[in-house]
Structure formats: C-alpha cells, structure tokens
mmCIF file of C-alpha atoms and ligand atoms in Angstrom:
data_model
loop_
_atom_site.group_PDB
_atom_site.id
_atom_site.type_symbol
_atom_site.label_atom_id
_atom_site.label_comp_id
_atom_site.label_asym_id
_atom_site.label_seq_id
_atom_site.Cartn_x
_atom_site.Cartn_y
_atom_site.Cartn_z
ATOM 1 C CA MET A 18 117.775 106.449 95.911
ATOM 2 C CA SER A 19 116.762 105.811 92.738
ATOM 3 C CA THR A 20 114.648 102.276 92.090
ATOM 4 C CA GLY A 21 114.471 102.161 88.998
ATOM 5 C CA ASN A 22 115.525 105.166 86.569
ATOM 6 C CA GLN A 23 118.555 102.649 84.466
ATOM 7 C CA GLY A 24 120.925 105.176 83.334
ATOM 8 C CA GLY A 25 117.691 107.625 82.914
ATOM 9 C CA THR A 26 115.968 106.207 80.458
ATOM 10 C CA THR A 27 112.546 106.410 82.912
ATOM 11 C CA LEU A 28 109.054 108.250 81.442
ATOM 12 C CA LEU A 29 107.456 108.494 85.007
ATOM 13 C CA GLU A 30 109.303 106.796 88.720
ATOM 14 C CA LEU A 31 106.768 106.630 91.184
ATOM 15 C CA GLN A 32 108.379 106.209 95.219
ATOM 16 C CA GLN A 33 106.698 104.777 97.470
ATOM 17 C CA VAL A 34 103.734 106.572 96.411
ATOM 18 C CA GLY A 35 100.299 106.786 98.496
ATOM 19 C CA ARG A 36 96.957 108.367 97.940
ATOM 20 C CA THR A 37 95.124 108.206 101.487
ATOM 21 C CA TYR A 38 91.802 110.501 101.682
ATOM 22 C CA ARG A 39 89.724 111.654 103.511
ATOM 23 C CA LEU A 40 85.703 111.240 104.287
ATOM 24 C CA GLY A 41 85.566 113.769 107.839
ATOM 25 C CA ASP A 42 87.460 111.170 110.523
ATOM 26 C CA VAL A 43 87.847 107.987 108.188
ATOM 27 C CA ARG A 44 90.727 107.480 106.192
ATOM 28 C CA LEU A 45 91.090 106.097 103.090
ATOM 29 C CA GLU A 46 94.117 104.256 101.714
ATOM 30 C CA ALA A 47 93.288 104.400 97.982
ATOM 31 C CA LEU A 48 97.083 103.798 97.494
ATOM 32 C CA ALA A 49 99.911 102.934 99.346
ATOM 33 C CA ALA A 50 103.684 102.085 99.164
ATOM 34 C CA LEU A 51 103.733 101.980 95.447
ATOM 35 C CA ASP A 52 107.285 101.337 92.793
ATOM 36 C CA LEU A 53 106.500 101.513 90.135
ATOM 37 C CA ALA A 54 108.643 102.883 86.787
ATOM 38 C CA ILE A 55 107.826 103.093 83.246
ATOM 39 C CA ALA A 56 110.001 103.688 80.559
ATOM 40 C CA PRO A 57 109.098 106.005 77.321
ATOM 41 C CA GLY A 58 106.938 103.979 74.617
ATOM 42 C CA GLU A 59 105.583 101.304 77.058
ATOM 43 C CA PHE A 60 101.708 100.065 76.357
ATOM 44 C CA VAL A 61 100.974 99.381 80.217
ATOM 45 C CA ALA A 62 97.317 98.500 81.123
ATOM 46 C CA PHE A 63 95.957 99.285 84.270
ATOM 47 C CA THR A 64 93.818 96.488 85.952
ATOM 48 C CA GLY A 65 93.115 94.892 89.150
ATOM 49 C CA PRO A 66 88.657 95.272 90.766
ATOM 50 C CA SER A 67 86.707 98.087 90.988
ATOM 51 C CA GLY A 68 87.890 100.210 94.439
ATOM 52 C CA SER A 69 91.698 98.422 93.677
ATOM 53 C CA GLY A 70 93.134 102.304 92.821
ATOM 54 C CA LYS A 71 93.301 102.434 89.075
ATOM 55 C CA SER A 72 91.212 105.495 88.438
ATOM 56 C CA THR A 73 93.522 107.173 91.557
ATOM 57 C CA LEU A 74 96.544 106.294 89.546
ATOM 58 C CA CYS A 75 95.623 107.763 86.622
ATOM 59 C CA HIS A 76 95.096 111.158 88.339
ATOM 60 C CA LEU A 77 98.721 111.447 89.987
ATOM 61 C CA LEU A 78 100.350 110.403 86.525
ATOM 62 C CA GLY A 79 98.896 111.899 84.573
ATOM 63 C CA LEU A 80 99.606 115.224 87.581
ATOM 64 C CA LEU A 81 95.686 115.896 88.289
ATOM 65 C CA ASP A 82 96.738 114.803 91.763
ATOM 66 C CA LEU A 83 99.158 115.026 94.691
ATOM 67 C CA PRO A 84 100.012 111.857 95.883
ATOM 68 C CA THR A 85 99.787 112.314 99.773
ATOM 69 C CA ALA A 86 102.675 109.968 99.689
ATOM 70 C CA GLY A 87 105.555 109.686 98.436
ATOM 71 C CA ARG A 88 107.378 110.677 94.795
ATOM 72 C CA ILE A 89 106.855 110.720 91.819
ATOM 73 C CA PHE A 90 108.910 111.868 88.706
ATOM 74 C CA LEU A 91 108.642 112.877 84.801
ATOM 75 C CA SER A 92 111.625 112.810 83.187
ATOM 76 C CA GLY A 93 113.512 112.944 86.253
ATOM 77 C CA GLU A 94 111.470 115.463 87.509
ATOM 78 C CA ASP A 95 110.453 115.602 91.156
ATOM 79 C CA THR A 96 106.540 116.382 90.360
ATOM 80 C CA ALA A 97 106.693 118.006 93.637
ATOM 81 C CA THR A 98 108.488 120.607 93.358
ATOM 82 C CA LEU A 99 105.770 122.099 90.439
ATOM 83 C CA ASP A 100 103.129 125.219 91.322
ATOM 84 C CA GLU A 101 100.012 124.419 89.619
ATOM 85 C CA ASN A 102 100.518 126.460 86.611
ATOM 86 C CA ARG A 103 103.613 124.293 85.077
ATOM 87 C CA ARG A 104 102.225 121.186 86.089
ATOM 88 C CA ALA A 105 98.748 122.367 84.594
ATOM 89 C CA GLU A 106 101.381 123.650 81.560
ATOM 90 C CA ILE A 107 102.914 120.169 81.120
ATOM 91 C CA ARG A 108 99.460 118.428 81.434
ATOM 92 C CA ASN A 109 98.775 120.571 78.134
ATOM 93 C CA ARG A 110 101.550 120.409 76.025
ATOM 94 C CA ARG A 111 103.323 116.597 77.037
ATOM 95 C CA ILE A 112 99.668 114.498 78.130
ATOM 96 C CA GLY A 113 96.143 113.238 76.852
ATOM 97 C CA PHE A 114 94.465 112.184 78.307
ATOM 98 C CA VAL A 115 91.162 109.726 78.128
ATOM 99 C CA PHE A 116 88.010 109.193 80.193
ATOM 100 C CA GLN A 117 84.795 106.723 80.875
ATOM 101 C CA ASP A 118 82.553 109.544 81.457
ATOM 102 C CA PHE A 119 83.352 111.185 78.014
ATOM 103 C CA SER A 120 83.911 114.364 78.918
ATOM 104 C CA LEU A 121 82.377 115.882 76.337
ATOM 105 C CA VAL A 122 80.912 119.073 75.832
ATOM 106 C CA PRO A 123 77.735 118.796 74.495
ATOM 107 C CA VAL A 124 76.643 122.537 73.106
ATOM 108 C CA LEU A 125 79.748 122.323 70.673
ATOM 109 C CA SER A 126 80.227 119.178 67.841
ATOM 110 C CA ALA A 127 82.529 116.639 67.683
ATOM 111 C CA LEU A 128 85.391 118.690 65.442
ATOM 112 C CA GLU A 129 85.104 121.349 68.072
ATOM 113 C CA ASN A 130 85.517 118.931 71.358
ATOM 114 C CA VAL A 131 88.985 117.516 69.862
ATOM 115 C CA GLN A 132 90.098 121.216 68.712
ATOM 116 C CA LEU A 133 89.570 121.939 73.400
ATOM 117 C CA PRO A 134 92.696 120.993 73.511
ATOM 118 C CA LEU A 135 94.761 122.525 70.417
ATOM 119 C CA HIS A 136 92.696 125.993 71.878
ATOM 120 C CA LEU A 137 94.283 125.297 75.323
ATOM 121 C CA ARG A 138 97.675 125.118 73.412
ATOM 122 C CA ARG A 139 96.715 128.649 71.675
ATOM 123 C CA THR A 140 97.590 126.366 68.280
ATOM 124 C CA PRO A 141 95.251 128.841 65.295
ATOM 125 C CA PRO A 142 92.413 127.883 64.134
ATOM 126 C CA ALA A 143 92.637 126.842 60.695
ATOM 127 C CA ASP A 144 95.589 124.310 62.152
ATOM 128 C CA SER A 145 93.535 123.020 64.652
ATOM 129 C CA ARG A 146 90.192 122.690 62.024
ATOM 130 C CA ARG A 147 92.829 120.451 59.929
ATOM 131 C CA ARG A 148 94.280 118.110 62.310
ATOM 132 C CA ALA A 149 90.021 117.649 64.981
ATOM 133 C CA ALA A 150 89.477 116.347 61.200
ATOM 134 C CA GLU A 151 92.001 113.798 60.155
ATOM 135 C CA ALA A 152 91.730 112.464 64.498
ATOM 136 C CA LEU A 153 88.699 112.018 63.739
ATOM 137 C CA ALA A 154 89.661 110.194 60.417
ATOM 138 C CA ALA A 155 91.447 108.756 63.096
ATOM 139 C CA VAL A 156 88.875 106.798 65.123
ATOM 140 C CA GLY A 157 87.130 105.994 62.373
ATOM 141 C CA LEU A 158 83.721 109.420 62.431
ATOM 142 C CA ALA A 159 85.218 111.574 59.421
ATOM 143 C CA GLY A 160 81.783 111.948 58.601
ATOM 144 C CA SER A 161 80.765 113.133 61.911
ATOM 145 C CA ALA A 162 82.507 116.103 62.464
ATOM 146 C CA ASN A 163 79.051 118.715 62.578
ATOM 147 C CA GLN A 164 76.916 115.943 64.868
ATOM 148 C CA ARG A 165 76.701 116.895 68.792
ATOM 149 C CA PRO A 166 77.444 114.294 71.253
ATOM 150 C CA SER A 167 73.135 113.269 71.765
ATOM 151 C CA GLN A 168 73.253 112.593 68.244
ATOM 152 C CA LEU A 169 75.631 110.217 68.495
ATOM 153 C CA SER A 170 76.470 106.894 70.135
ATOM 154 C CA GLY A 171 78.037 105.663 72.744
ATOM 155 C CA GLY A 172 80.270 104.061 70.934
ATOM 156 C CA GLN A 173 80.553 106.858 68.797
ATOM 157 C CA GLN A 174 81.276 109.647 71.751
ATOM 158 C CA GLN A 175 83.714 107.556 72.967
ATOM 159 C CA ARG A 176 85.591 108.008 69.889
ATOM 160 C CA VAL A 177 85.187 111.544 70.021
ATOM 161 C CA ALA A 178 87.294 111.600 73.459
ATOM 162 C CA LEU A 179 89.890 108.857 71.861
ATOM 163 C CA ALA A 180 90.516 111.654 69.251
ATOM 164 C CA ARG A 181 90.388 114.492 71.270
ATOM 165 C CA GLY A 182 92.783 112.882 73.504
ATOM 166 C CA LEU A 183 95.398 112.553 71.202
ATOM 167 C CA VAL A 184 94.438 115.488 68.646
ATOM 168 C CA THR A 185 97.084 116.995 70.794
ATOM 169 C CA GLU A 186 100.466 114.084 69.222
ATOM 170 C CA ALA A 187 100.898 114.370 72.842
ATOM 171 C CA GLU A 188 103.594 111.764 74.300
ATOM 172 C CA ILE A 189 101.910 110.302 77.117
ATOM 173 C CA LEU A 190 97.838 109.192 76.606
ATOM 174 C CA ILE A 191 95.914 107.866 79.550
ATOM 175 C CA ALA A 192 93.068 106.413 79.292
ATOM 176 C CA ASP A 193 91.325 105.163 82.491
ATOM 177 C CA GLU A 194 88.623 103.159 81.524
ATOM 178 C CA PRO A 195 87.694 104.055 77.481
ATOM 179 C CA THR A 196 85.957 101.008 76.309
ATOM 180 C CA ALA A 197 83.935 101.032 78.886
ATOM 181 C CA ASN A 198 80.239 101.154 78.344
ATOM 182 C CA LEU A 199 81.101 100.170 75.051
ATOM 183 C CA ASP A 200 80.196 96.731 72.578
ATOM 184 C CA SER A 201 82.943 94.380 71.564
ATOM 185 C CA ALA A 202 83.353 96.003 67.778
ATOM 186 C CA SER A 203 83.548 99.559 69.824
ATOM 187 C CA ALA A 204 86.544 98.658 72.415
ATOM 188 C CA TYR A 205 88.449 96.608 69.879
ATOM 189 C CA ALA A 206 88.739 99.206 67.776
ATOM 190 C CA VAL A 207 88.631 101.731 70.066
ATOM 191 C CA LEU A 208 91.988 99.105 71.734
ATOM 192 C CA GLY A 209 93.330 99.584 67.946
ATOM 193 C CA LEU A 210 93.988 103.216 67.614
ATOM 194 C CA MET A 211 96.126 102.551 71.065
ATOM 195 C CA ARG A 212 98.101 100.626 70.234
ATOM 196 C CA ARG A 213 98.583 102.032 66.774
ATOM 197 C CA LEU A 214 99.917 105.467 68.823
ATOM 198 C CA ASN A 215 101.921 103.609 70.486
ATOM 199 C CA THR A 216 103.486 101.485 67.733
ATOM 200 C CA GLU A 217 103.518 104.011 65.343
ATOM 201 C CA ARG A 218 104.777 107.378 66.975
ATOM 202 C CA GLY A 219 106.330 105.860 70.266
ATOM 203 C CA THR A 220 103.299 107.466 72.193
ATOM 204 C CA THR A 221 103.715 106.013 75.863
ATOM 205 C CA VAL A 222 100.219 104.513 76.267
ATOM 206 C CA LEU A 223 98.750 103.723 79.856
ATOM 207 C CA LEU A 224 95.647 102.116 80.364
ATOM 208 C CA ALA A 225 93.228 101.298 83.177
ATOM 209 C CA THR A 226 90.845 99.320 82.712
ATOM 210 C CA HIS A 227 88.958 96.335 84.020
ATOM 211 C CA ASP A 228 88.408 94.790 80.364
ATOM 212 C CA ALA A 229 89.959 91.542 80.539
ATOM 213 C CA ARG A 230 89.131 91.788 76.851
ATOM 214 C CA LEU A 231 91.630 94.719 75.783
ATOM 215 C CA LEU A 232 94.296 92.166 77.785
ATOM 216 C CA GLU A 233 95.474 90.039 75.339
ATOM 217 C CA GLY A 234 98.551 91.041 74.347
ATOM 218 C CA VAL A 235 98.638 94.912 75.828
ATOM 219 C CA GLY A 236 103.412 94.959 76.691
ATOM 220 C CA ARG A 237 102.843 94.798 80.052
ATOM 221 C CA ARG A 238 100.183 94.885 82.957
ATOM 222 C CA VAL A 239 100.529 96.284 86.308
ATOM 223 C CA GLU A 240 97.258 94.864 88.852
ATOM 224 C CA LEU A 241 96.814 96.739 92.167
ATOM 225 C CA ARG A 242 94.590 95.498 94.596
ATOM 226 C CA ASP A 243 92.938 97.875 97.352
ATOM 227 C CA GLY A 244 95.359 100.762 96.341
ATOM 228 C CA ARG A 245 98.996 97.730 96.443
ATOM 229 C CA LEU A 246 100.328 96.729 93.560
ATOM 230 C CA VAL A 247 100.622 92.593 93.402
ATOM 231 C CA ALA A 248 101.495 91.775 90.498
ATOM 232 C CA ASP A 249 104.459 93.471 86.964
ATOM 233 C CA ARG A 250 103.949 91.334 84.157
ATOM 234 C CA ARG A 251 105.579 91.604 81.430
ATOM 235 C CA GLY A 252 104.081 89.314 78.447
ATOM 236 C CA GLY A 253 104.169 88.879 74.706
ATOM 237 C CA ALA A 254 101.712 89.651 72.303
ATOM 238 C CA PRO A 255 99.323 86.139 72.605
HETATM 239 N N1 ATP B 10 87.650 111.826 95.626
HETATM 240 C C1 ATP B 10 87.621 110.634 96.263
HETATM 241 N N2 ATP B 10 87.404 111.107 98.008
HETATM 242 C C2 ATP B 10 87.232 109.693 98.180
HETATM 243 N N3 ATP B 10 87.786 108.031 98.527
HETATM 244 C C3 ATP B 10 87.954 107.984 97.123
HETATM 245 C C4 ATP B 10 87.975 109.318 96.141
HETATM 246 N N4 ATP B 10 88.673 109.336 94.799
HETATM 247 C C5 ATP B 10 88.457 107.013 95.102
HETATM 248 N N5 ATP B 10 88.464 107.281 96.554
HETATM 249 C C6 ATP B 10 88.565 105.908 97.045
HETATM 250 O O1 ATP B 10 89.437 105.379 96.563
HETATM 251 C C7 ATP B 10 89.643 103.752 96.444
HETATM 252 C C8 ATP B 10 90.497 103.365 95.322
HETATM 253 O O2 ATP B 10 89.590 104.047 94.159
HETATM 254 P P1 ATP B 10 89.647 104.332 92.913
HETATM 255 O O3 ATP B 10 88.646 105.318 91.825
HETATM 256 O O4 ATP B 10 91.109 104.681 92.358
HETATM 257 O O5 ATP B 10 89.454 102.333 92.014
HETATM 258 P P2 ATP B 10 89.413 101.912 90.781
HETATM 259 O O6 ATP B 10 90.359 101.055 90.830
HETATM 260 O O7 ATP B 10 89.852 103.369 89.428
HETATM 261 O O8 ATP B 10 87.915 101.543 90.559
HETATM 262 P P3 ATP B 10 86.659 101.206 89.226
HETATM 263 O O9 ATP B 10 87.216 100.335 88.417
HETATM 264 O O10 ATP B 10 85.750 101.318 89.725
HETATM 265 O O11 ATP B 10 86.490 102.521 87.865
HETATM 266 C C9 ATP B 10 87.610 103.347 95.769
HETATM 267 O O12 ATP B 10 88.258 102.966 97.362
HETATM 268 C C10 ATP B 10 88.016 105.229 96.418
HETATM 269 O O13 ATP B 10 85.929 104.695 97.014
HETATM 270 MG MG1 MG B 11 88.158 103.966 88.432
#
C-alpha cells in the first residue's frame, strides 16, 4: 500500500508514522498518522509552533530515532528492517545534520570540529583537512579555522556546525532550527548556503524552523500542529 512512490522517485516515504513518548503513566503523542513523501532534490521546510513535532520528525527522518507506529522507507527500503549498526552506517554515509545547539566540541578547533564526520568515515587526515577547510571557506570562516568554539560568536558557531553538516557532501541535509538565536544577516547567510547546496549539488534539504524569515521562497512547506500534518504547500520563489 505505497502512498507516494511515483515510479520509484521517492527518497523518503512516511506511512502513517507516529511517535509516542511515555512519561510514567502519561502517553504523549508527539507525531501521529503522518503520511509524507519526499523526492530527491527537494527543499522542504517543516513549520509549526513549539511542540508541534518538528524535531521529533527530524530525528525520525535522520534515522536517529524509531517511530512507534507506521513505516519509514528510505530509497524504497523499510528502515524498520535495519539494525542500529546499519542505521548508523546510513547516517554517516548519506545524511548530514545541523542542530540548533551546534553541538560543537569545545576543546577542538573549528577545523577539527568540521573534520569529525570525516574521521567517522575514516577519511585520510590530509584529505579531511582539505575538505574541512573548503567547507569552512564556503561558510565564510576560512580565517577562523584554528579558533575554538568559545572564541567564536553564536552566528559563527552556527556556521561551523553547518560546515560540519555539509562537509561529507551527504545527499540529505537535515537542519533543525539552524538559525535560532542568529541575527538576520547570519540567518540569511545560513539559508543561502542551504539553498546553494540544494540547487548546485542537488542535496535534499529538510529544514525545521519557525523562523518566518527563512520561509520566503522555500519550495515546499509542511506544517505541523500537535503532531499532525495540517498543510503541505508547494510554492514558487517569491
Ligand atoms: N524525549 C522526549 N520525551 C518526552 N516527550 C518529548 C520528548 N521529545 C519531545 N517530546 C514532546 O513531543 C512533542 C513534540 O516535541 P518536538 O521537540 O518534536 O517539537 P518541536 O516542534 O520541535 O518544538 P520546538 O519548536 O520548540 O523545537 C512535545 O510535546 C514535546 O514535549
Ligand atoms: Mg524542535
């Protein structure tokens, strides 16, 4: 009972996906009955108020978490059939993440932070240094390679995190509130980079945000409310 897989062109397909959290006796439905199909190369924004389920959805799409109901297919493969090792391998190989809290390692330089996902893939050090330097240059931080996170502004740290998310040139970039706490100029710079990845490299970009500044011109907006999909709009550029 495939719902959205037209001729095998679906990258990610969710069928009746739900995620329930249990807190003692209380059950909290963070996501419910979600049907969604994402094609390769799409730029999709997930919007909705705080608590609507955006981060939960990002974690599920990135195979960081498992649904408690329904199925998630990645390139036609039912992800429920994958063990944790295989899911980790897919995350390393195919998915780049950018999270709101940056999660940079404080004792490492900006360059070393960006190299981390390449280390996970056992990229030779000389190669990983070169690619990390390129990624830092792409986010406008070539001059800050040797600085530690604490020596950078919030916007610069966010761009380091973005460089780390894109350095592997993964086919899917998942960004959860990547511009929270950023001034407008930095927010637009981060969005511009994601747009370029999408248009120039064909990276599928999945962006959770309630930052209205970022939504202008985004190709597709999926709106959540109380864990349910309430709108799925495709719009052109402004
Ligand atoms: N680990 C958890 N344990 C229990 N409940 C959780 C957990 N993570 C999220 N929730 C709950 O699930 C619901 C959806 O949370 P989620 O973080 O996905 O929302 P969000 O749309 O990302 O919100 P925000 O815009 O504030 O980031 C909320 O009610 C939240 O309290
Ligand atoms: Mg969130």
